[in-house]
Every structure is written in structure tokens, then in C-alpha cells.
Amino acid sequence: MSDRKIIAVVGATGAQGGGLVQAILKDAQGGFAVRALTREPGSAKAKALAERGAQVAAADLDDEASLTKALAGAHGAYFVTNFWEHFSPDKEQGQARNLAAAAKHAGLKHVIWSTLEDTRKWVPLSDDRMPTLMGKFKVPHFDAKGEANAYFTDAGVPTTFLLTSFYWDNLIHFGMGPKPTGDGKLAFTMPMGEKKLAGIAAEDIGKCAYGIFRKGAETIGKTIGIAGEHLTGAQMAAALAKALGREVVYNAVTAEQYRGFGFPGAEDLGNMFQFYCDFEEYFCGARSLQVSRSLNPELQSFGDWLARNASRIPLA
Ligand SMILES: NC(=O)c1ccc[n+]([C@@H]2O[C@H](COP(=O)([O-])OP(=O)(O)OC[C@H]3O[C@@H](n4cnc5c(N)ncnc54)[C@H](OP(=O)(O)O)[C@@H]3O)[C@@H](O)[C@H]2O)c1
């Protein structure tokens, strides 16, 4: 253990960080050891990671001192914040500030910051194609992360900025899977028109991050976007139909309709999908499949992901 470089992983019990922990543990000869950071070291998930060989350290993103302590002695760290736990961009940015400060204090050699675009660089607040939300954002869960990139740069933390993509796992966990239409068919609802969505199996994000740590210094200061496939809603519906053995119709609602769905975060996500559509070429272009595969040779296509996960998609 002692000659291996320790990677501290925020979100180790979650989707992104969990994929990275598994990738490090699987590659016993890879030269890295993993330290899982969690608020609850006694949880079943944390204990399972410890049993598999991970160090486990208590840390809370709202508590900079706890982060500094948990990062001590590590070579690098993977940082992700969970907007959907609190829906507050200000809180997310406070956590990113704590992460940058703790990384600086701990003298980390390589940080990966899981970020997204500050969409206001493409759609300024004055642009009324989509509503401004919470007074100062277009896509709050994107903008907060993108704005926070500067915390790492300004603090002089050696950082790779990882642009993630839409998880296909949202079809399982986020209520975005196809739903019955009442006539025996399923409807897959997404406000993407004919445009392509950059999607990924959530676990592949962590696996790509592992590829970035393996590449090391050459990736510092770079922005790297990843995706498993770029697919239209119609292509996704066709793949779903094949995997589920049911007719699946693509229901291409407008972003305006989506914003009006009324569930928590619907406006944020409606704006996000509109951003994907209006800037499709940029967005997919920034998430090269070739680069993603070079970082993670096991990168899954949507079909691969469905073969493993279609039965987990709730259809009711
Ligand atoms: N869904 C998508 O399509 C998508 C796409 C791109 C980006 N994202 C972004 O992904 C982020 C969520 O990542 P995820 O999906 O990997 O999360 P997740 O599976 O929901 O798990 C959340 C993780 O964050 C940790 N965490 C949350 N608050 C913490 C705190 N205060 N201190 C320490 N750890 C904390 C949790 O650890 P413990 O509970 O063990 O402490 C847990 O491991 C969101 O910000 C979202 O915007 C999502």
C-alpha cells in the first residue's frame, strides 16, 4: 500500500465516485490505492468498500477542516458535488470552495473536478430564449459547477476539469424511463427534438476518471469531456424497444412543456435540455467518444448499458 499513490474519492458511495473506486480496486497492479470519503463511514456502502480494500475516511463537503484531514497524504482526489440533494447552487459552490481550499492545503498533486458548462457563457441572462432561474442562472446545476472551476484555478490546484454527460441511469433512478401510453405502447419523453444527446453509463464516468489519473500530469489544466454515445431521442427509443421487447414511441415534447412538468428541478432540466439542443454541435463535440474510449476501453454504448440494465427501468 505504502508505495501506491492514494486517490481520495468524494462521492465514493455514489454513482460517479463509485465507478472510480471500483476501477482502482480492480486494477491491483495499477499503482493506485483508494480512499473513500463519506459522511457516514459506518454505512453499509462504506463498510462494503472497506471490505473490498478501500480506506474509508469521514468528510463532509460543508466542513473544510474535515476535508483537509481526509485528504492528508493523498496524491490526488476526485471531487463531485451533489446538487440534487439540496437544489442549491449557492450550497454547491460553497462545497466546491471548500474542496479547492482543502486540496490546496493538503498539497494534492492532481485533482479531477467533475464539472459542467456555465451555460451563461452561451446564453447570457439577458437572452430570453429560456427563463432565468433563481435570479442569476440559466441551468443552475450546470452554471454553479462551471463557475466553480475558477476556485480551483485561482487556488493553484493542479486540476483536470471533467465534463460529464447525461446518465442513462436517469431512466432507472430519475423517473426518465419510458412510460405506458395506455394502448400497450411505451412513450419515451424527452425535449430533444431531432438533436443528439451525449449520454453515458454513470459508472463509466469514474472509469474514465481513472484513465485520467493514469495519464497524470499531461491532463492537468485540461478540460476533458466524456460520453458513451451521442444519440437522438428516436435512436434511444429504438434501442429501448429492442431491449424491452415492447413498442417504444419517442415523445418529443418542447423544452417549454418540460419546464412545466412541475416536478422539483423541472425548470432546471428543461433549460438543460434546451441548451443540449441549441448547442448540440458544441456539446457533443466537447464530449468525444474516441477520447472517452481511450481513457476507458470498457466504455459502454447505450445498447451495452441496456443489455445489463433494461430490466431495472421502472415502466409504470
Ligand atoms: N444524473 C445525471 O445525468 C448527471 C449528469 C452529469 C452530472 N451529474 C451531477 O452528478 C452529481 C451527483 O453525483 P452522483 O450521481 O455520483 O451522486 P449520487 O450517486 O447521488 O451520490 C452522491 C454522493 O455524494 C456524496 N455526498 C453528497 N453530499 C456530501 C457531503 N455534504 N459531504 C460528503 N459527501 C457528500 C455522497 O456520499 P455519502 O452519502 O456517503 O456521504 C454520495 O456518495 C450532481 O451534482 C449532478 O449534477 C448528474
Coordinates of C-alpha atoms and ligand atoms in Angstrom, one line a residue:
M1 CA 0.0 0.0 0.0
S2 CA 2.7 2.5 1.0
D3 CA 4.3 2.9 -2.4
R4 CA 0.9 3.3 -4.1
K5 CA -0.5 6.7 -4.9
I6 CA -3.6 7.4 -2.8
I7 CA -6.6 8.8 -4.7
A8 CA -9.2 10.3 -2.3
V9 CA -12.7 9.9 -3.8
V10 CA -15.6 12.2 -2.9
G11 CA -18.9 10.5 -3.8
A12 CA -17.3 7.1 -3.3
T13 CA -20.7 5.7 -2.2
G14 CA -22.4 7.2 -5.2
A15 CA -22.5 6.8 -9.0
Q16 CA -19.5 8.8 -10.3
G17 CA -17.1 8.2 -7.4
G18 CA -18.3 4.6 -7.0
G19 CA -17.2 3.9 -10.6
L20 CA -13.7 5.3 -9.8
V21 CA -13.4 3.3 -6.6
Q22 CA -14.3 0.1 -8.5
A23 CA -11.8 0.9 -11.2
I24 CA -8.9 1.5 -8.8
L25 CA -9.7 -1.6 -6.7
K26 CA -10.0 -3.8 -9.8
D27 CA -6.6 -2.8 -11.1
A28 CA -4.5 -4.1 -8.1
Q29 CA -1.2 -3.6 -10.0
G30 CA -2.1 -0.1 -11.3
G31 CA -0.1 1.8 -8.7
F32 CA -3.0 3.5 -7.0
A33 CA -4.8 2.9 -3.7
V34 CA -8.2 4.4 -3.0
R35 CA -9.6 6.3 0.0
A36 CA -13.4 6.6 0.0
L37 CA -14.6 9.9 1.6
T38 CA -18.1 9.7 3.1
R39 CA -20.2 11.4 5.7
E40 CA -21.1 8.0 7.1
P41 CA -18.1 5.7 7.4
G42 CA -20.4 3.3 9.3
S43 CA -22.9 2.9 6.4
A44 CA -23.4 -0.4 4.7
K45 CA -22.0 1.1 1.5
A46 CA -18.9 2.4 3.2
K47 CA -18.3 -0.9 5.0
A48 CA -18.6 -2.8 1.7
L49 CA -15.9 -0.6 0.2
A50 CA -13.6 -1.2 3.2
E51 CA -14.1 -4.9 2.8
R52 CA -13.0 -4.7 -0.8
G53 CA -9.8 -2.9 0.2
A54 CA -10.6 0.8 0.2
Q55 CA -9.5 3.1 3.0
V56 CA -12.6 4.9 4.4
A57 CA -12.4 8.4 5.8
A58 CA -15.1 10.7 7.2
A59 CA -15.6 14.0 5.5
D60 CA -18.3 16.5 4.8
L61 CA -18.2 18.9 1.9
D62 CA -19.7 21.5 4.1
D63 CA -16.8 21.2 6.5
E64 CA -13.4 22.3 5.0
A65 CA -11.4 21.1 8.0
S66 CA -12.9 17.6 7.7
L67 CA -11.9 17.5 4.0
T68 CA -8.3 18.7 4.7
K69 CA -8.0 16.0 7.3
A70 CA -9.4 13.3 4.9
L71 CA -7.1 14.4 2.1
A72 CA -3.9 14.3 4.1
G73 CA -1.2 12.1 2.5
A74 CA -3.2 11.6 -0.7
H75 CA -1.7 12.1 -4.1
G76 CA -4.9 13.0 -5.9
A77 CA -8.6 13.3 -5.5
Y78 CA -11.8 13.1 -7.4
F79 CA -14.3 15.8 -6.5
V80 CA -18.0 15.8 -7.2
T81 CA -20.9 17.7 -5.5
N82 CA -24.5 16.5 -5.4
F83 CA -26.7 19.3 -6.5
W84 CA -29.8 17.1 -6.4
E85 CA -29.5 16.6 -2.6
H86 CA -30.4 20.2 -1.9
F87 CA -31.1 22.0 -5.2
S88 CA -29.0 25.0 -4.1
P89 CA -26.3 26.4 -6.4
D90 CA -25.0 28.5 -3.6
K91 CA -24.5 25.5 -1.4
E92 CA -22.9 23.6 -4.3
Q93 CA -20.5 26.5 -4.8
G94 CA -19.7 26.7 -1.1
Q95 CA -18.8 23.0 -1.2
A96 CA -16.6 23.5 -4.3
R97 CA -14.8 26.3 -2.4
N98 CA -14.2 24.0 0.5
L99 CA -12.8 21.4 -1.8
A100 CA -10.5 23.7 -3.6
A101 CA -9.2 25.2 -0.3
A102 CA -8.7 21.7 1.2
A103 CA -6.9 20.4 -1.9
K104 CA -4.5 23.3 -1.7
H105 CA -3.9 22.9 1.9
A106 CA -3.3 19.1 1.5
G107 CA -0.9 19.8 -1.3
L108 CA -2.6 17.4 -3.7
K109 CA -0.7 16.7 -7.0
H110 CA -3.8 16.0 -9.1
V111 CA -7.4 16.8 -8.7
I112 CA -10.3 15.9 -11.0
W113 CA -13.2 18.3 -10.7
S114 CA -16.5 16.9 -12.0
T115 CA -17.9 19.9 -13.7
L116 CA -20.4 21.1 -16.4
E117 CA -20.7 24.1 -18.6
D118 CA -21.5 27.6 -17.2
T119 CA -24.3 27.9 -19.8
R120 CA -24.5 31.6 -19.2
K121 CA -21.4 31.9 -21.5
W122 CA -23.7 30.7 -24.3
V123 CA -27.0 32.0 -23.1
P124 CA -26.5 35.2 -21.1
L125 CA -29.1 36.1 -18.5
S126 CA -30.4 38.8 -20.9
D127 CA -31.2 36.1 -23.5
D128 CA -34.9 35.3 -23.1
R129 CA -34.9 32.1 -25.1
M130 CA -35.1 30.4 -21.7
P131 CA -36.2 31.7 -18.3
T132 CA -33.6 32.9 -15.8
L133 CA -33.8 30.8 -12.7
M134 CA -33.1 31.7 -9.1
G135 CA -32.3 35.2 -10.2
K136 CA -28.9 34.5 -11.7
F137 CA -28.8 31.2 -13.5
K138 CA -30.0 29.6 -16.7
V139 CA -29.2 26.0 -15.8
P140 CA -28.4 26.2 -12.1
H141 CA -26.9 22.7 -11.7
F142 CA -24.6 23.4 -14.6
D143 CA -23.8 27.0 -14.1
A144 CA -22.8 26.6 -10.4
K145 CA -20.3 23.9 -11.3
G146 CA -18.9 25.7 -14.3
E147 CA -18.5 29.0 -12.3
A148 CA -16.7 27.0 -9.6
N149 CA -13.9 25.9 -12.0
A150 CA -12.2 29.2 -11.2
Y151 CA -12.0 28.3 -7.5
F152 CA -9.6 25.5 -8.4
T153 CA -7.6 27.6 -10.9
D154 CA -7.4 30.6 -8.6
A155 CA -6.2 28.5 -5.7
G156 CA -3.5 27.0 -7.9
V157 CA -4.8 23.4 -7.5
P158 CA -3.5 21.1 -10.3
T159 CA -6.9 20.3 -11.7
T160 CA -8.4 18.4 -14.7
F161 CA -11.9 19.6 -15.5
L162 CA -14.1 16.7 -16.3
L163 CA -17.2 17.5 -18.4
T164 CA -19.7 14.7 -17.7
S165 CA -22.8 13.7 -19.7
F166 CA -26.4 12.7 -19.1
Y167 CA -26.5 9.4 -17.2
W168 CA -28.6 6.7 -18.9
D169 CA -29.1 5.6 -15.3
N170 CA -31.6 8.5 -15.1
L171 CA -34.0 6.1 -16.8
I172 CA -33.8 4.0 -13.7
H173 CA -33.4 6.4 -10.8
F174 CA -34.7 9.8 -12.1
G175 CA -38.1 8.8 -13.5
M176 CA -36.9 9.4 -17.1
G177 CA -37.7 6.0 -18.4
P178 CA -40.4 5.2 -20.9
K179 CA -44.0 5.2 -19.5
P180 CA -47.2 3.3 -20.6
T181 CA -49.3 5.3 -23.1
G182 CA -52.5 3.3 -22.2
D183 CA -52.6 1.5 -25.6
G184 CA -49.9 -1.1 -24.8
K185 CA -47.1 1.1 -26.0
L186 CA -44.4 2.9 -24.1
A187 CA -43.6 6.6 -24.6
F188 CA -40.1 7.9 -24.1
T189 CA -40.4 11.6 -23.3
M190 CA -37.5 13.9 -23.9
P191 CA -37.4 17.5 -25.2
M192 CA -34.6 16.9 -27.6
G193 CA -36.4 17.2 -31.0
E194 CA -34.2 15.6 -33.6
K195 CA -31.0 16.6 -31.8
K196 CA -28.4 14.2 -30.3
L197 CA -28.0 13.7 -26.6
A198 CA -24.5 13.0 -25.2
G199 CA -25.2 10.1 -22.7
I200 CA -23.1 7.8 -20.6
A201 CA -23.4 4.9 -18.2
A202 CA -22.8 6.6 -14.9
E203 CA -20.2 4.0 -13.8
D204 CA -18.2 4.9 -16.9
I205 CA -17.6 8.4 -15.6
G206 CA -15.5 7.0 -12.8
K207 CA -13.7 4.6 -15.1
C208 CA -12.8 7.5 -17.4
A209 CA -11.6 9.4 -14.4
Y210 CA -9.3 6.5 -13.6
G211 CA -7.8 6.8 -17.1
I212 CA -7.2 10.5 -16.4
F213 CA -5.3 9.7 -13.2
R214 CA -3.3 7.1 -15.0
K215 CA -2.3 9.7 -17.7
G216 CA -1.4 12.1 -14.9
A217 CA 0.4 15.4 -15.5
E218 CA -0.4 15.8 -19.2
T219 CA -4.1 16.2 -18.2
I220 CA -3.6 18.9 -15.6
G221 CA -5.1 22.2 -16.6
K222 CA -7.1 20.5 -19.4
T223 CA -10.9 20.2 -19.8
I224 CA -11.9 16.7 -20.9
G225 CA -15.4 15.8 -21.9
I226 CA -16.7 12.3 -21.9
A227 CA -19.7 10.4 -23.3
G228 CA -20.6 6.8 -24.2
E229 CA -22.7 7.7 -27.2
H230 CA -24.4 10.6 -28.9
L231 CA -28.0 9.6 -29.8
T232 CA -31.2 11.2 -30.9
G233 CA -34.4 10.5 -28.9
A234 CA -35.7 8.4 -31.8
Q235 CA -32.5 6.3 -31.7
M236 CA -32.8 5.9 -27.9
A237 CA -36.5 4.9 -28.2
A238 CA -35.5 2.3 -30.9
A239 CA -32.8 0.8 -28.6
L240 CA -35.2 0.8 -25.7
A241 CA -37.8 -1.1 -27.9
K242 CA -35.2 -3.7 -28.8
A243 CA -34.0 -4.2 -25.2
L244 CA -37.5 -4.2 -23.7
G245 CA -39.3 -6.2 -26.5
R246 CA -42.1 -3.5 -26.5
E247 CA -43.1 -0.8 -28.8
V248 CA -41.5 2.5 -27.6
V249 CA -42.6 5.8 -29.1
Y250 CA -40.4 8.9 -28.9
N251 CA -42.4 11.7 -27.4
A252 CA -40.5 14.8 -28.3
V253 CA -42.1 17.5 -26.1
T254 CA -40.8 21.1 -26.2
A255 CA -38.5 22.4 -23.6
E256 CA -41.3 24.8 -22.5
Q257 CA -43.6 21.8 -21.9
Y258 CA -40.9 20.0 -20.0
R259 CA -40.3 23.1 -17.7
G260 CA -44.0 23.0 -16.9
F261 CA -44.0 19.3 -15.8
G262 CA -43.8 20.6 -12.2
F263 CA -41.6 18.1 -10.5
P264 CA -38.7 19.5 -8.4
G265 CA -36.0 20.6 -10.8
A266 CA -38.2 20.5 -14.0
E267 CA -37.3 24.1 -15.0
D268 CA -33.6 23.5 -14.5
L269 CA -33.8 20.3 -16.6
G270 CA -36.0 21.9 -19.2
N271 CA -33.4 24.6 -19.7
M272 CA -30.6 22.0 -19.7
F273 CA -32.3 20.0 -22.5
Q274 CA -32.8 23.3 -24.4
F275 CA -29.1 24.0 -24.0
Y276 CA -28.2 20.5 -25.3
C277 CA -30.4 21.1 -28.3
D278 CA -29.5 24.7 -29.1
F279 CA -25.7 23.9 -28.8
E280 CA -25.8 20.3 -29.9
E281 CA -22.7 20.6 -32.1
Y282 CA -20.6 22.2 -29.3
F283 CA -22.0 19.9 -26.6
C284 CA -21.4 16.6 -28.4
G285 CA -18.2 17.9 -29.9
A286 CA -16.8 18.6 -26.4
R287 CA -17.5 15.0 -25.4
S288 CA -15.5 12.9 -27.8
L289 CA -16.3 9.2 -27.9
Q290 CA -12.8 8.4 -29.1
V291 CA -11.2 10.3 -26.1
S292 CA -13.7 8.6 -23.7
R293 CA -12.8 5.1 -25.1
S294 CA -9.1 5.9 -24.9
L295 CA -9.5 6.7 -21.2
N296 CA -11.8 3.7 -20.6
P297 CA -11.5 0.8 -23.1
E298 CA -14.6 -0.8 -21.5
L299 CA -16.8 2.2 -22.3
Q300 CA -20.4 1.1 -22.8
S301 CA -22.7 2.1 -25.7
F302 CA -26.4 2.6 -24.9
G303 CA -27.1 -0.9 -26.2
D304 CA -24.4 -2.3 -23.9
W305 CA -25.9 -0.4 -21.0
L306 CA -29.4 -1.6 -21.8
A307 CA -28.3 -5.2 -22.1
R308 CA -27.2 -5.0 -18.4
N309 CA -29.8 -2.6 -17.1
A310 CA -33.1 -2.6 -19.1
S311 CA -34.8 -4.9 -16.6
R312 CA -34.1 -2.3 -13.9
I313 CA -36.0 0.5 -15.7
P314 CA -39.4 1.0 -13.9
L315 CA -42.1 1.1 -16.6
A316 CA -45.1 2.0 -14.5
Ligands
LIG1 N1 -27.8 12.5 -13.4 C1 -27.1 12.9 -14.4 O1 -27.4 12.7 -15.6 C2 -25.9 13.7 -14.2 C3 -25.1 14.0 -15.3 C4 -23.9 14.8 -15.1 C5 -23.6 15.3 -13.8 N2 -24.4 15.0 -12.8 C6 -24.1 15.5 -11.5 O2 -23.7 14.5 -10.6 C7 -23.8 15.0 -9.3 C8 -24.1 13.8 -8.4 O3 -23.2 12.8 -8.5 P1 -23.6 11.3 -8.3 O4 -24.7 11.0 -9.3 O5 -22.3 10.5 -8.4 O6 -24.2 11.3 -6.9 P2 -25.0 10.1 -6.1 O7 -24.9 8.8 -6.7 O8 -26.4 10.7 -5.9 O9 -24.3 10.1 -4.7 C9 -24.0 11.3 -4.0 C10 -22.6 11.1 -3.4 O10 -22.2 12.4 -2.9 C11 -21.7 12.2 -1.6 N3 -22.1 13.5 -0.9 C12 -23.2 14.2 -1.0 N4 -23.1 15.3 -0.2 C13 -22.0 15.2 0.5 C14 -21.4 15.9 1.6 N5 -22.0 17.0 2.0 N6 -20.2 15.5 2.0 C15 -19.6 14.4 1.6 N7 -20.1 13.7 0.6 C16 -21.3 14.0 0.1 C17 -22.5 11.0 -1.0 O11 -21.7 10.4 0.0 P3 -22.2 10.0 1.4 O12 -23.7 9.9 1.4 O13 -21.6 8.6 1.6 O14 -21.7 10.9 2.4 C18 -22.6 10.1 -2.2 O15 -21.5 9.3 -2.4 C19 -24.8 16.1 -9.3 O16 -24.2 17.3 -8.9 C20 -25.3 16.2 -10.7 O17 -25.5 17.5 -11.2 C21 -25.6 14.2 -12.9

